Coordinates of C-alpha atoms and ligand atoms in Angstrom, one line a residue:
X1 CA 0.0 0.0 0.0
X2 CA 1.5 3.6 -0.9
X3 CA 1.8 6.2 1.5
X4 CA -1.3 8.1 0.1
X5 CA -3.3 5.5 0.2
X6 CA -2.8 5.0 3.9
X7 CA -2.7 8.1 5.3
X8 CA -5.3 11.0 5.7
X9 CA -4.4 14.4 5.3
X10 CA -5.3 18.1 4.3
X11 CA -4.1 18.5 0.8
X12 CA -1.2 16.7 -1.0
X13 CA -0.5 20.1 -2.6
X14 CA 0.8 21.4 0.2
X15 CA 4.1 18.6 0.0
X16 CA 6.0 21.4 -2.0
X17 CA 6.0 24.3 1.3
X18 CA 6.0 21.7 3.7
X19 CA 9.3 20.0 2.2
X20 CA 11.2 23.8 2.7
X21 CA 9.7 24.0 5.9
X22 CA 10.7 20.2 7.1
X23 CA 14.5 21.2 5.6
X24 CA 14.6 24.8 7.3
X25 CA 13.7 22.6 10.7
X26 CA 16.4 20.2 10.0
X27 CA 19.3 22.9 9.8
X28 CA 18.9 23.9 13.8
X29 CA 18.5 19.6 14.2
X30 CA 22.5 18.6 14.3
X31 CA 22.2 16.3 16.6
X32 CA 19.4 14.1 14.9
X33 CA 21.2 14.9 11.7
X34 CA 24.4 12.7 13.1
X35 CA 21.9 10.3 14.2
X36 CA 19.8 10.3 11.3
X37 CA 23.5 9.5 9.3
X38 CA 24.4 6.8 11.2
X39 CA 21.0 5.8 11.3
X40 CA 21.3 4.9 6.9
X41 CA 24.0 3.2 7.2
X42 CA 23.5 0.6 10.4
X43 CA 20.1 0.1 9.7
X44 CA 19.1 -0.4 13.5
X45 CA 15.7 -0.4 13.1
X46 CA 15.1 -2.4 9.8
X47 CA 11.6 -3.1 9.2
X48 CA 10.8 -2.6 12.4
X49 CA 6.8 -1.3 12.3
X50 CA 6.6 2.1 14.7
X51 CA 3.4 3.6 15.2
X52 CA 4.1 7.6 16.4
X53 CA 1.3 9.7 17.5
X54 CA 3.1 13.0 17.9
X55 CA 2.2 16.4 17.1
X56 CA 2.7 16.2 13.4
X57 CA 5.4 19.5 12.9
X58 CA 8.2 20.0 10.6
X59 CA 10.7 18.9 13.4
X60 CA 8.0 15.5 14.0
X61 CA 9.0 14.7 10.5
X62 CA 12.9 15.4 10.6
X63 CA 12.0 12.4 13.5
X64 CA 10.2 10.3 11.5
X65 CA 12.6 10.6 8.4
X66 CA 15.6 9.9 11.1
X67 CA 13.3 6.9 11.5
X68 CA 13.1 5.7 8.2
X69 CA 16.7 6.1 7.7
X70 CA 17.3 3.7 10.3
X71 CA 14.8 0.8 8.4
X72 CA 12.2 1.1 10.2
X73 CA 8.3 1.1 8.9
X74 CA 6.7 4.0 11.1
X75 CA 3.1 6.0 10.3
X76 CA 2.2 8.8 12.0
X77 CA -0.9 10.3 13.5
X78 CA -1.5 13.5 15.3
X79 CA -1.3 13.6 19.3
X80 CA -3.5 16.5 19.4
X81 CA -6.4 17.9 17.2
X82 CA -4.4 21.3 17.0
X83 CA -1.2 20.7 16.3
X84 CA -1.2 19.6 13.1
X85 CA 0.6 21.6 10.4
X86 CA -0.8 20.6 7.3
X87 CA 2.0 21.5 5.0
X88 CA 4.3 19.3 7.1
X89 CA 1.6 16.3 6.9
X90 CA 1.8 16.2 3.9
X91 CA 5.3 16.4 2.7
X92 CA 5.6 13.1 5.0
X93 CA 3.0 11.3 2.7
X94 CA 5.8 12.4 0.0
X95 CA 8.3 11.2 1.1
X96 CA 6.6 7.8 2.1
X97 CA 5.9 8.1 5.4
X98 CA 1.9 7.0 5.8
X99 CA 0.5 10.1 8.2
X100 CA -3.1 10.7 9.5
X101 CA -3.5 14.1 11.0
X102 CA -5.6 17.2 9.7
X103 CA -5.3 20.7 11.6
X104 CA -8.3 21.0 13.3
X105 CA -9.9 17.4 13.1
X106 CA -13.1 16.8 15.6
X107 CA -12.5 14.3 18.0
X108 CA -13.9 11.5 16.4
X109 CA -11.6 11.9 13.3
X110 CA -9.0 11.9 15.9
X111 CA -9.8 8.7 17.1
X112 CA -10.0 7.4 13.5
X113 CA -6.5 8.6 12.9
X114 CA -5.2 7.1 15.6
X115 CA -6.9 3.7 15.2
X116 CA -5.4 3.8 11.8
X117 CA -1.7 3.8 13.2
X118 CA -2.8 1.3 15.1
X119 CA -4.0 -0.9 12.2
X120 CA -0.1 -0.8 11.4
X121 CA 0.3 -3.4 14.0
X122 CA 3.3 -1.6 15.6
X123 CA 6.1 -3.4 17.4
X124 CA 6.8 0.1 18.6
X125 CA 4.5 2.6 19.7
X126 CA 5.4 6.4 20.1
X127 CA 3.4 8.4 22.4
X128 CA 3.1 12.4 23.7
X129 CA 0.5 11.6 25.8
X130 CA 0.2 8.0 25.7
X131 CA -3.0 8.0 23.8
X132 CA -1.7 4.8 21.6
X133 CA -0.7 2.6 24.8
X134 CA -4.1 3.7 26.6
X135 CA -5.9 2.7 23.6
X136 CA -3.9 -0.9 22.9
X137 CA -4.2 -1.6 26.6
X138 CA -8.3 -0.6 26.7
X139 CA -9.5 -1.6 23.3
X140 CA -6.6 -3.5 20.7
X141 CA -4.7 -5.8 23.7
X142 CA -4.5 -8.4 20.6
X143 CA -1.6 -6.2 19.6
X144 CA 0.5 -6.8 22.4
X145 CA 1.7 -9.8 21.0
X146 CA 3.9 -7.7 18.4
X147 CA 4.9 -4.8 20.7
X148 CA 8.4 -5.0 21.6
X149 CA 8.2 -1.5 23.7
X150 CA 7.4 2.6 22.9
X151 CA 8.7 5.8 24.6
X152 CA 6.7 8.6 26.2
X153 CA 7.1 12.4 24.9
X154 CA 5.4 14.5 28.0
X155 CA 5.0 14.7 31.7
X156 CA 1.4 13.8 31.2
X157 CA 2.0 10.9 29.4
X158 CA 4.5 9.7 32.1
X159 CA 1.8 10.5 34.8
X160 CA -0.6 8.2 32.9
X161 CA 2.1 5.6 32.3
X162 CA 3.3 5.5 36.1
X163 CA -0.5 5.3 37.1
X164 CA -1.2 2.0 34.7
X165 CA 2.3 0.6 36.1
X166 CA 1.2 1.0 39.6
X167 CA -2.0 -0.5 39.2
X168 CA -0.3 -3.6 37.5
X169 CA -1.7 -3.3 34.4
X170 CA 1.3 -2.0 32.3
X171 CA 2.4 -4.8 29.5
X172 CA 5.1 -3.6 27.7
X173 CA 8.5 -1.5 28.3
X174 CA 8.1 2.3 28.0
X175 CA 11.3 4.6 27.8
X176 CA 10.4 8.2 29.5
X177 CA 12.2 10.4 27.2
X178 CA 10.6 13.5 28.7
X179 CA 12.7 12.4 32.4
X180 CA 16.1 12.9 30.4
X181 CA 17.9 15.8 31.3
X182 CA 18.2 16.7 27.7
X183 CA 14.3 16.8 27.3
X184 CA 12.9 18.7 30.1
X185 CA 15.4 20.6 30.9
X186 CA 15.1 22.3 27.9
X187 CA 12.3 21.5 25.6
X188 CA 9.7 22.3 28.3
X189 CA 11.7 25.3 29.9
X190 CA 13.1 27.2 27.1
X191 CA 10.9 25.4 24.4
X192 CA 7.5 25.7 25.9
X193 CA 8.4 29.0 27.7
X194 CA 9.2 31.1 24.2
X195 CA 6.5 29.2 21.9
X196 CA 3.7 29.3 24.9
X197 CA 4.1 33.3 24.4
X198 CA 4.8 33.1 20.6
X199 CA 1.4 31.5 20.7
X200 CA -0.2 34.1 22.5
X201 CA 1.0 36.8 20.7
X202 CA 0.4 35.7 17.5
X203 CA -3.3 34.7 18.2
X204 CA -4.1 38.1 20.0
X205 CA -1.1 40.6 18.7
X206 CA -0.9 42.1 22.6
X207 CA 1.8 44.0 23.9
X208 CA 3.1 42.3 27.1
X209 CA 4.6 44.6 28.6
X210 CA 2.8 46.1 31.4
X211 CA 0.5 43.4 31.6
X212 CA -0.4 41.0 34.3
X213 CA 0.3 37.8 33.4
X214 CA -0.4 35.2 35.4
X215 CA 1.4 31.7 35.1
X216 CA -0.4 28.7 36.8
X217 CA 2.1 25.8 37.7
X218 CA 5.9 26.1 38.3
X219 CA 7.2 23.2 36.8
X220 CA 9.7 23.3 33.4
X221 CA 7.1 24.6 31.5
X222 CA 6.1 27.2 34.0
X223 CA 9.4 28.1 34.9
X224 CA 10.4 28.9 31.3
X225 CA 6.7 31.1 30.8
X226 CA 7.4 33.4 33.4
X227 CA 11.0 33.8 32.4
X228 CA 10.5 34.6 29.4
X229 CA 7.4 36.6 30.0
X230 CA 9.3 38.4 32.6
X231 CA 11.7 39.2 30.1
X232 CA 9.1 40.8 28.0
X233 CA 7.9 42.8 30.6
X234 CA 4.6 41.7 31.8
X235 CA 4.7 41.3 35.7
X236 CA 4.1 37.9 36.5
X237 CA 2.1 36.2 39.2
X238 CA 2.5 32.6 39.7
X239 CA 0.1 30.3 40.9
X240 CA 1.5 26.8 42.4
X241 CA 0.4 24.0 45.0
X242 CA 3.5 22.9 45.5
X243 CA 5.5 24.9 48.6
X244 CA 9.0 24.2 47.2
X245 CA 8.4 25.8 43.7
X246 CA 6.6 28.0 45.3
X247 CA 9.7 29.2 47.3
X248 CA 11.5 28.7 44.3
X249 CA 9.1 31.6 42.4
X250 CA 9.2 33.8 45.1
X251 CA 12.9 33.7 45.7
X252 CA 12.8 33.8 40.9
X253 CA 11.8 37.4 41.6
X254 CA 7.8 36.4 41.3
X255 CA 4.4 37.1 42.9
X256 CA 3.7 33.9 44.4
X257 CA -0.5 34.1 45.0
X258 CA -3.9 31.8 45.3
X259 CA -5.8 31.2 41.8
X260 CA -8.6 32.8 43.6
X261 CA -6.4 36.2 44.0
X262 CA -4.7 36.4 41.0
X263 CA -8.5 35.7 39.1
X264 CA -8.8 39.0 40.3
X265 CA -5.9 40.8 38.8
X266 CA -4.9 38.7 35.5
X267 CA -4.9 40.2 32.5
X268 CA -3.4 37.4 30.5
X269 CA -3.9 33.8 32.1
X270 CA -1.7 30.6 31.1
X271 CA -1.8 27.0 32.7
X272 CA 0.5 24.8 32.7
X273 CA -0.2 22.0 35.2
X274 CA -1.0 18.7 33.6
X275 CA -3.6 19.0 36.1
X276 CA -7.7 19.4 35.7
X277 CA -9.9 23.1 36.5
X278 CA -7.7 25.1 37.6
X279 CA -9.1 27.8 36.3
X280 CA -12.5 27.2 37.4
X281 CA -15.9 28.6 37.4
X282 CA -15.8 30.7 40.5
X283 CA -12.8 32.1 38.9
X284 CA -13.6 33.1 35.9
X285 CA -16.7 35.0 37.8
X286 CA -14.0 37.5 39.5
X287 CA -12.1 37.8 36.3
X288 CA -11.4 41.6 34.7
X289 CA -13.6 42.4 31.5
X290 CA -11.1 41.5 28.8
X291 CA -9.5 38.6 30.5
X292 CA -7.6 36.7 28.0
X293 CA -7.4 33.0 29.5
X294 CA -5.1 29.6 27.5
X295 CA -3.3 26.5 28.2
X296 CA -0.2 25.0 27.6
X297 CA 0.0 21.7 29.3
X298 CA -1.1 18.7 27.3
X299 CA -5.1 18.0 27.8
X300 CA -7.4 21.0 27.4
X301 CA -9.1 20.0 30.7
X302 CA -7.1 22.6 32.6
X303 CA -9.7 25.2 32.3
X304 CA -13.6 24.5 33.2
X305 CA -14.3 25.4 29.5
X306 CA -17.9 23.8 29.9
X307 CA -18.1 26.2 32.5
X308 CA -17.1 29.0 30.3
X309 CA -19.7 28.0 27.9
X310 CA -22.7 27.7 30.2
X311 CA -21.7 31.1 31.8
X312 CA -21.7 32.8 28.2
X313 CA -25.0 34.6 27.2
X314 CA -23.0 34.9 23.6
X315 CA -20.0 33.7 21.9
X316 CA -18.3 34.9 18.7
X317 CA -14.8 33.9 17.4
X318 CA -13.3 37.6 16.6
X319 CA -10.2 36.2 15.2
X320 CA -8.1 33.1 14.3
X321 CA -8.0 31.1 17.6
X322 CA -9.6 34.0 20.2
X323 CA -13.0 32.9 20.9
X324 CA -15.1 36.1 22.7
X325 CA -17.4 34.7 25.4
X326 CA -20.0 37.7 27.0
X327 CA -21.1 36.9 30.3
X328 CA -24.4 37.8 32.0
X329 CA -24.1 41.6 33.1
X330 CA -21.5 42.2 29.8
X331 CA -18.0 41.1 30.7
X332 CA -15.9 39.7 28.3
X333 CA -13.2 36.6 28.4
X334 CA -11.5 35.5 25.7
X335 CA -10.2 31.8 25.7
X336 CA -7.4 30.9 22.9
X337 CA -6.9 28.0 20.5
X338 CA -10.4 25.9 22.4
X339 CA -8.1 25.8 25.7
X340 CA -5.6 23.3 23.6
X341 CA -1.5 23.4 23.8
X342 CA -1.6 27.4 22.4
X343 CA 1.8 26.9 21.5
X344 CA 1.1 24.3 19.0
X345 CA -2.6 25.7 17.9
X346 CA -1.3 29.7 17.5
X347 CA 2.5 29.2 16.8
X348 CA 4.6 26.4 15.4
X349 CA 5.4 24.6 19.2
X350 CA 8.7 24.2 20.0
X351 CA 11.6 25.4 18.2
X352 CA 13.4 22.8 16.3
X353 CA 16.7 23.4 18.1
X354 CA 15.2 22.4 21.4
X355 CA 13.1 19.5 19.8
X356 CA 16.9 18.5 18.3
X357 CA 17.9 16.9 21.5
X358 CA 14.3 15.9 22.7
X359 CA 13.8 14.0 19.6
X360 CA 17.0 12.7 19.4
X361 CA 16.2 11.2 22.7
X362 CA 13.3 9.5 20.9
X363 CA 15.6 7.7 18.0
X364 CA 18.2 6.3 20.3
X365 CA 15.8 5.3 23.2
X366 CA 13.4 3.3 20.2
X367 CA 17.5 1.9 19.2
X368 CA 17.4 0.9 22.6
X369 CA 14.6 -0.7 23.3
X370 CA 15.0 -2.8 19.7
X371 CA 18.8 -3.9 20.9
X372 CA 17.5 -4.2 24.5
X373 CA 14.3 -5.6 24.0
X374 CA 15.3 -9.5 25.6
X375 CA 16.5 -7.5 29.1
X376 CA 13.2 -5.0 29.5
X377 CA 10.4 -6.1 31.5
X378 CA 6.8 -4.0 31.3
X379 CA 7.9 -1.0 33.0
X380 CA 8.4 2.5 33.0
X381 CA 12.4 3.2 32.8
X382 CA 14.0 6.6 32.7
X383 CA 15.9 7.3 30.1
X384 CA 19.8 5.4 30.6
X385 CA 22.0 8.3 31.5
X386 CA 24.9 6.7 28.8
X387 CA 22.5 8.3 26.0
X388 CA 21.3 11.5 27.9
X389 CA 25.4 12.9 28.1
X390 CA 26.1 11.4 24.7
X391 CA 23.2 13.8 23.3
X392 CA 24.1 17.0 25.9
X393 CA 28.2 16.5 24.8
X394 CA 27.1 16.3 20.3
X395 CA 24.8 19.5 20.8
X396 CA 27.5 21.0 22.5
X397 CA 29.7 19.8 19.9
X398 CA 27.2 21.2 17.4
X399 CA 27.1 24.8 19.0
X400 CA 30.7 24.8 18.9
X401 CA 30.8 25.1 23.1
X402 CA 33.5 23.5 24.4
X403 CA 34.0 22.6 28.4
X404 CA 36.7 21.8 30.9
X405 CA 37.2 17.9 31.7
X406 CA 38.3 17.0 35.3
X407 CA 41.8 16.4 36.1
X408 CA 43.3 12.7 37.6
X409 CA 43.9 14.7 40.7
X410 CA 40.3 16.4 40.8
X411 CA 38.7 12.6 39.8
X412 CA 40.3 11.5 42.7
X413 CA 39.2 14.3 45.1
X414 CA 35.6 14.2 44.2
X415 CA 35.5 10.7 44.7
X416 CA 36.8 10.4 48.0
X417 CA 35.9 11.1 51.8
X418 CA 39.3 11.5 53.3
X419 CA 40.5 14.9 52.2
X420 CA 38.4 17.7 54.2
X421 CA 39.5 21.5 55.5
Ligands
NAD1 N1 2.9 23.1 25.4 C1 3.9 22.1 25.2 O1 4.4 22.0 24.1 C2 4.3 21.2 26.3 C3 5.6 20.8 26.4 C4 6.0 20.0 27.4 C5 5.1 19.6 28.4 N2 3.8 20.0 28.3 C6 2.7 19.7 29.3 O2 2.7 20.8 30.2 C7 2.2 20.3 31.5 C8 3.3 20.6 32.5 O3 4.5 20.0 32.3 P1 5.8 20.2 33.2 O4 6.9 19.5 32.6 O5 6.0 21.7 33.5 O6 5.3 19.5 34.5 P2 5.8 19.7 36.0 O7 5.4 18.5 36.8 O8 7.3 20.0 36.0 O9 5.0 21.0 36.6 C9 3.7 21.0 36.8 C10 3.5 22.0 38.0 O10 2.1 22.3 38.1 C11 1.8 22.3 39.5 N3 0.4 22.2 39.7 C12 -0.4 21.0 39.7 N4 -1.7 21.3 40.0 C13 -1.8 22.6 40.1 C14 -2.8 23.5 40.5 N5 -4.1 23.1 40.6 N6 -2.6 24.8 40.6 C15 -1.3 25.3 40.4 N7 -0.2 24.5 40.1 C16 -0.5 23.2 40.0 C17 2.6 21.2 40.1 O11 2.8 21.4 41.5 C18 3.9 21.3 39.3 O12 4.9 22.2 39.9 C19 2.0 18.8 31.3 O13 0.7 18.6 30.9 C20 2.9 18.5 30.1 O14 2.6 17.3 29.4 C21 3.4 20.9 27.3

């Protein structure tokens, strides 16, 4: 079967752009590129089948052509019904890759698209979100038989993946790539903290400066929003439940407050939790006229949105992802991209140097799991720390940074109890 006839997309015409656009991605992707080299001649995944729901961007399909280099048999299908960029989508089809995502599909095409990937019969699946190994555990366990192992994209995911190991129910290996040092360190920090506000801007064209924006969640991601939107001059408030980041924002330089206060004073609102309501009902009633509300983190549960909608007397969309909901006595609040990832709806999501090492993570962890496969028992396992320097030391290599090395004499020292003042 050809790639176009298994995969659903926008509009084939759209190969030509997305091609340019894949290629531009690839020149801030080093690191993959090396793999991606090494990848065509070893052949370490040769006709191995790889199902990957990701969200389908230009630096999705420097992965999945990294992939293919390697042997291996993958088909995509989107990971959220936002992130899709169509041009991309379908310069995969093009170059053979079978991919089932269209920018703004309803849920239930979703669902299609993913059961399609499925229908690959994957011996590994690729998750950001773990939407594929929910669905083989719940509904498609006949394809466990095949599965060798995946690998996990996002903190969510991981959540959901620790949760179905803890119950006992977990039946295949999963490699947490977002728990390297090389991933979350700086794919959700500096990644998600410049595209989260990228998105913003480019849905509503607001100047930030001067404006109260208020971050919920002081994780990476959060961390990286109110630097950057620090830097940008907005005065941040941070919302947490945790008391250590907590400390941590206050002592970042940042107005450390309840959700129920800072409802009050928002201009700009942005979750990044992972977790469900946080902006809820009650807080949406005390919010300015002209709130602007979104999320970042992965499921668009993190704000009451069927709240939003039974609060709304009217609701209009007044421009490309701003939907205008008017409230009983005439306030406004405006709620981006549907409450998905803005980042990926708005803007582009991550910039591809960032997704270099995150995604480079993905092709040697799926290298592992293949060589590994007779040694890995149905768990979740970090990812081993051999491949998280190896990737740190080539994009250093690659940004032409170069670093001390520790002396005999300092080896010695720093791994020893006797010497003290
Ligand atoms: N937009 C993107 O492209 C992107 C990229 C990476 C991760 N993510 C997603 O973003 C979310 C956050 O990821 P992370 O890596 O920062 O996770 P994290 O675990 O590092 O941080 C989450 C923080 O939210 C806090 N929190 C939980 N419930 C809260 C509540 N009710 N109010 C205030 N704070 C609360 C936690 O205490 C924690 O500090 C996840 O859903 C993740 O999958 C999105």
């Amino acid at each position: 079967m050809t790639a176009q006839n298994n995969s659903d997309i926008k509009d084939i015409a759209l190969a030509a752009d997305g091609k340019q656009r894949i290629e531009w991605a690839g020149r801030e992707m080093p690191v993959l590129k090396l793999i991606s080299q090494r990848f065509a001649k070893e052949k370490p995944l040769k006709d191995i089948r790889i199902a990957a729901c990701l969200h389908i961007t230009t630096e999705t399909a420097n992965l999945a052509l990294t992939l293919k280099a390697g042997g291996a048999d993958v088909v995509l299908c989107a990971s959220n019904p936002l992130s899709t960029q169509d041009e991309a989508a379908a310069a995969l089809v093009e170059y053979g890759i079978p991919t089932n995502a269209i920018k703004g599909e309803d849920d239930v095409t979703y669902y299609k698209h993913i059961n399609t990937a499925l229908a690959h019969k994957p011996q590994l699946t690729v998750d950001d979100g773990a939407d594929l190994v929910a669905i083989v555990h719940k509904d498609k366990t006949e394809l466990l038989d095949d599965i060798i192992g995946g690998t996990e994209e996002t903190t969510t995911g991981v959540i959901r993946l620790r949760s179905l190991e803890k119950d006992g129910k977990l039946k295949y290996p999963i490699l947490a790539v977002n728990d390297a040092c090389t991933k979350h360190f700086f794919d959700n920090r500096y990644g998600t903290g410049q595209s989260t506000l990228d998105g913003i801007i480019r849905a509503t064209n607001i100047l930030l400066a001067g404006k109260n924006l208020v971050v919920s969640g002081y994780g990476w991601c959060g961390r990286g929003i109110a630097m950057r939107g620090k830097g940008m001059g907005a005065h941040v408030t941070v919302v947490e439940v945790d008391p250590l980041k907590a400390i941590e924002a206050v002592m970042d330089g940042f107005r450390v407050m309840p959700i129920m206060d800072a409802a009050r004073i928002g201009d700009i609102f942005v979750t990044v939790t992972g977790d469900k309501h946080v902006i809820d009902k009650h807080h949406m009633e005390v919010m300015k006229d002209g709130a602007i509300v979104c999320n970042s983190g992965h499921f668009n549960v993190e704000i009451n949105i069927p709240s939003l909608e039974d609060m709304a007397v009217n609701k209009r969309r007044i421009r490309n992802f701003v939907d205008e909901y008017t409230l009983k006595g005439g306030r406004h609040i405006f709620l981006l991209g549907e409450g998905r990832l803005i980042n990926l709806a708005a803007a582009e999501g991550h910039p591809a140097s960032v997704m270099d090492m995150s995604f480079a993570n993905q092709a040697l962890c799926l290298e592992y799991i293949v060589k590994n496969r007779q040694q890995l028992e149905p768990k979740v396992y970090g990812v081993p720390e051999v491949i998280d320097k190896q990737i740190a030391q080539l994009k250093l290599d690659a940004m032409g940074v170069k670093i001390d090395s520790l002396t005999e004499e300092q080896k010695i020292y720093l791994s020893s109890w006797k010497e003290g003042t």
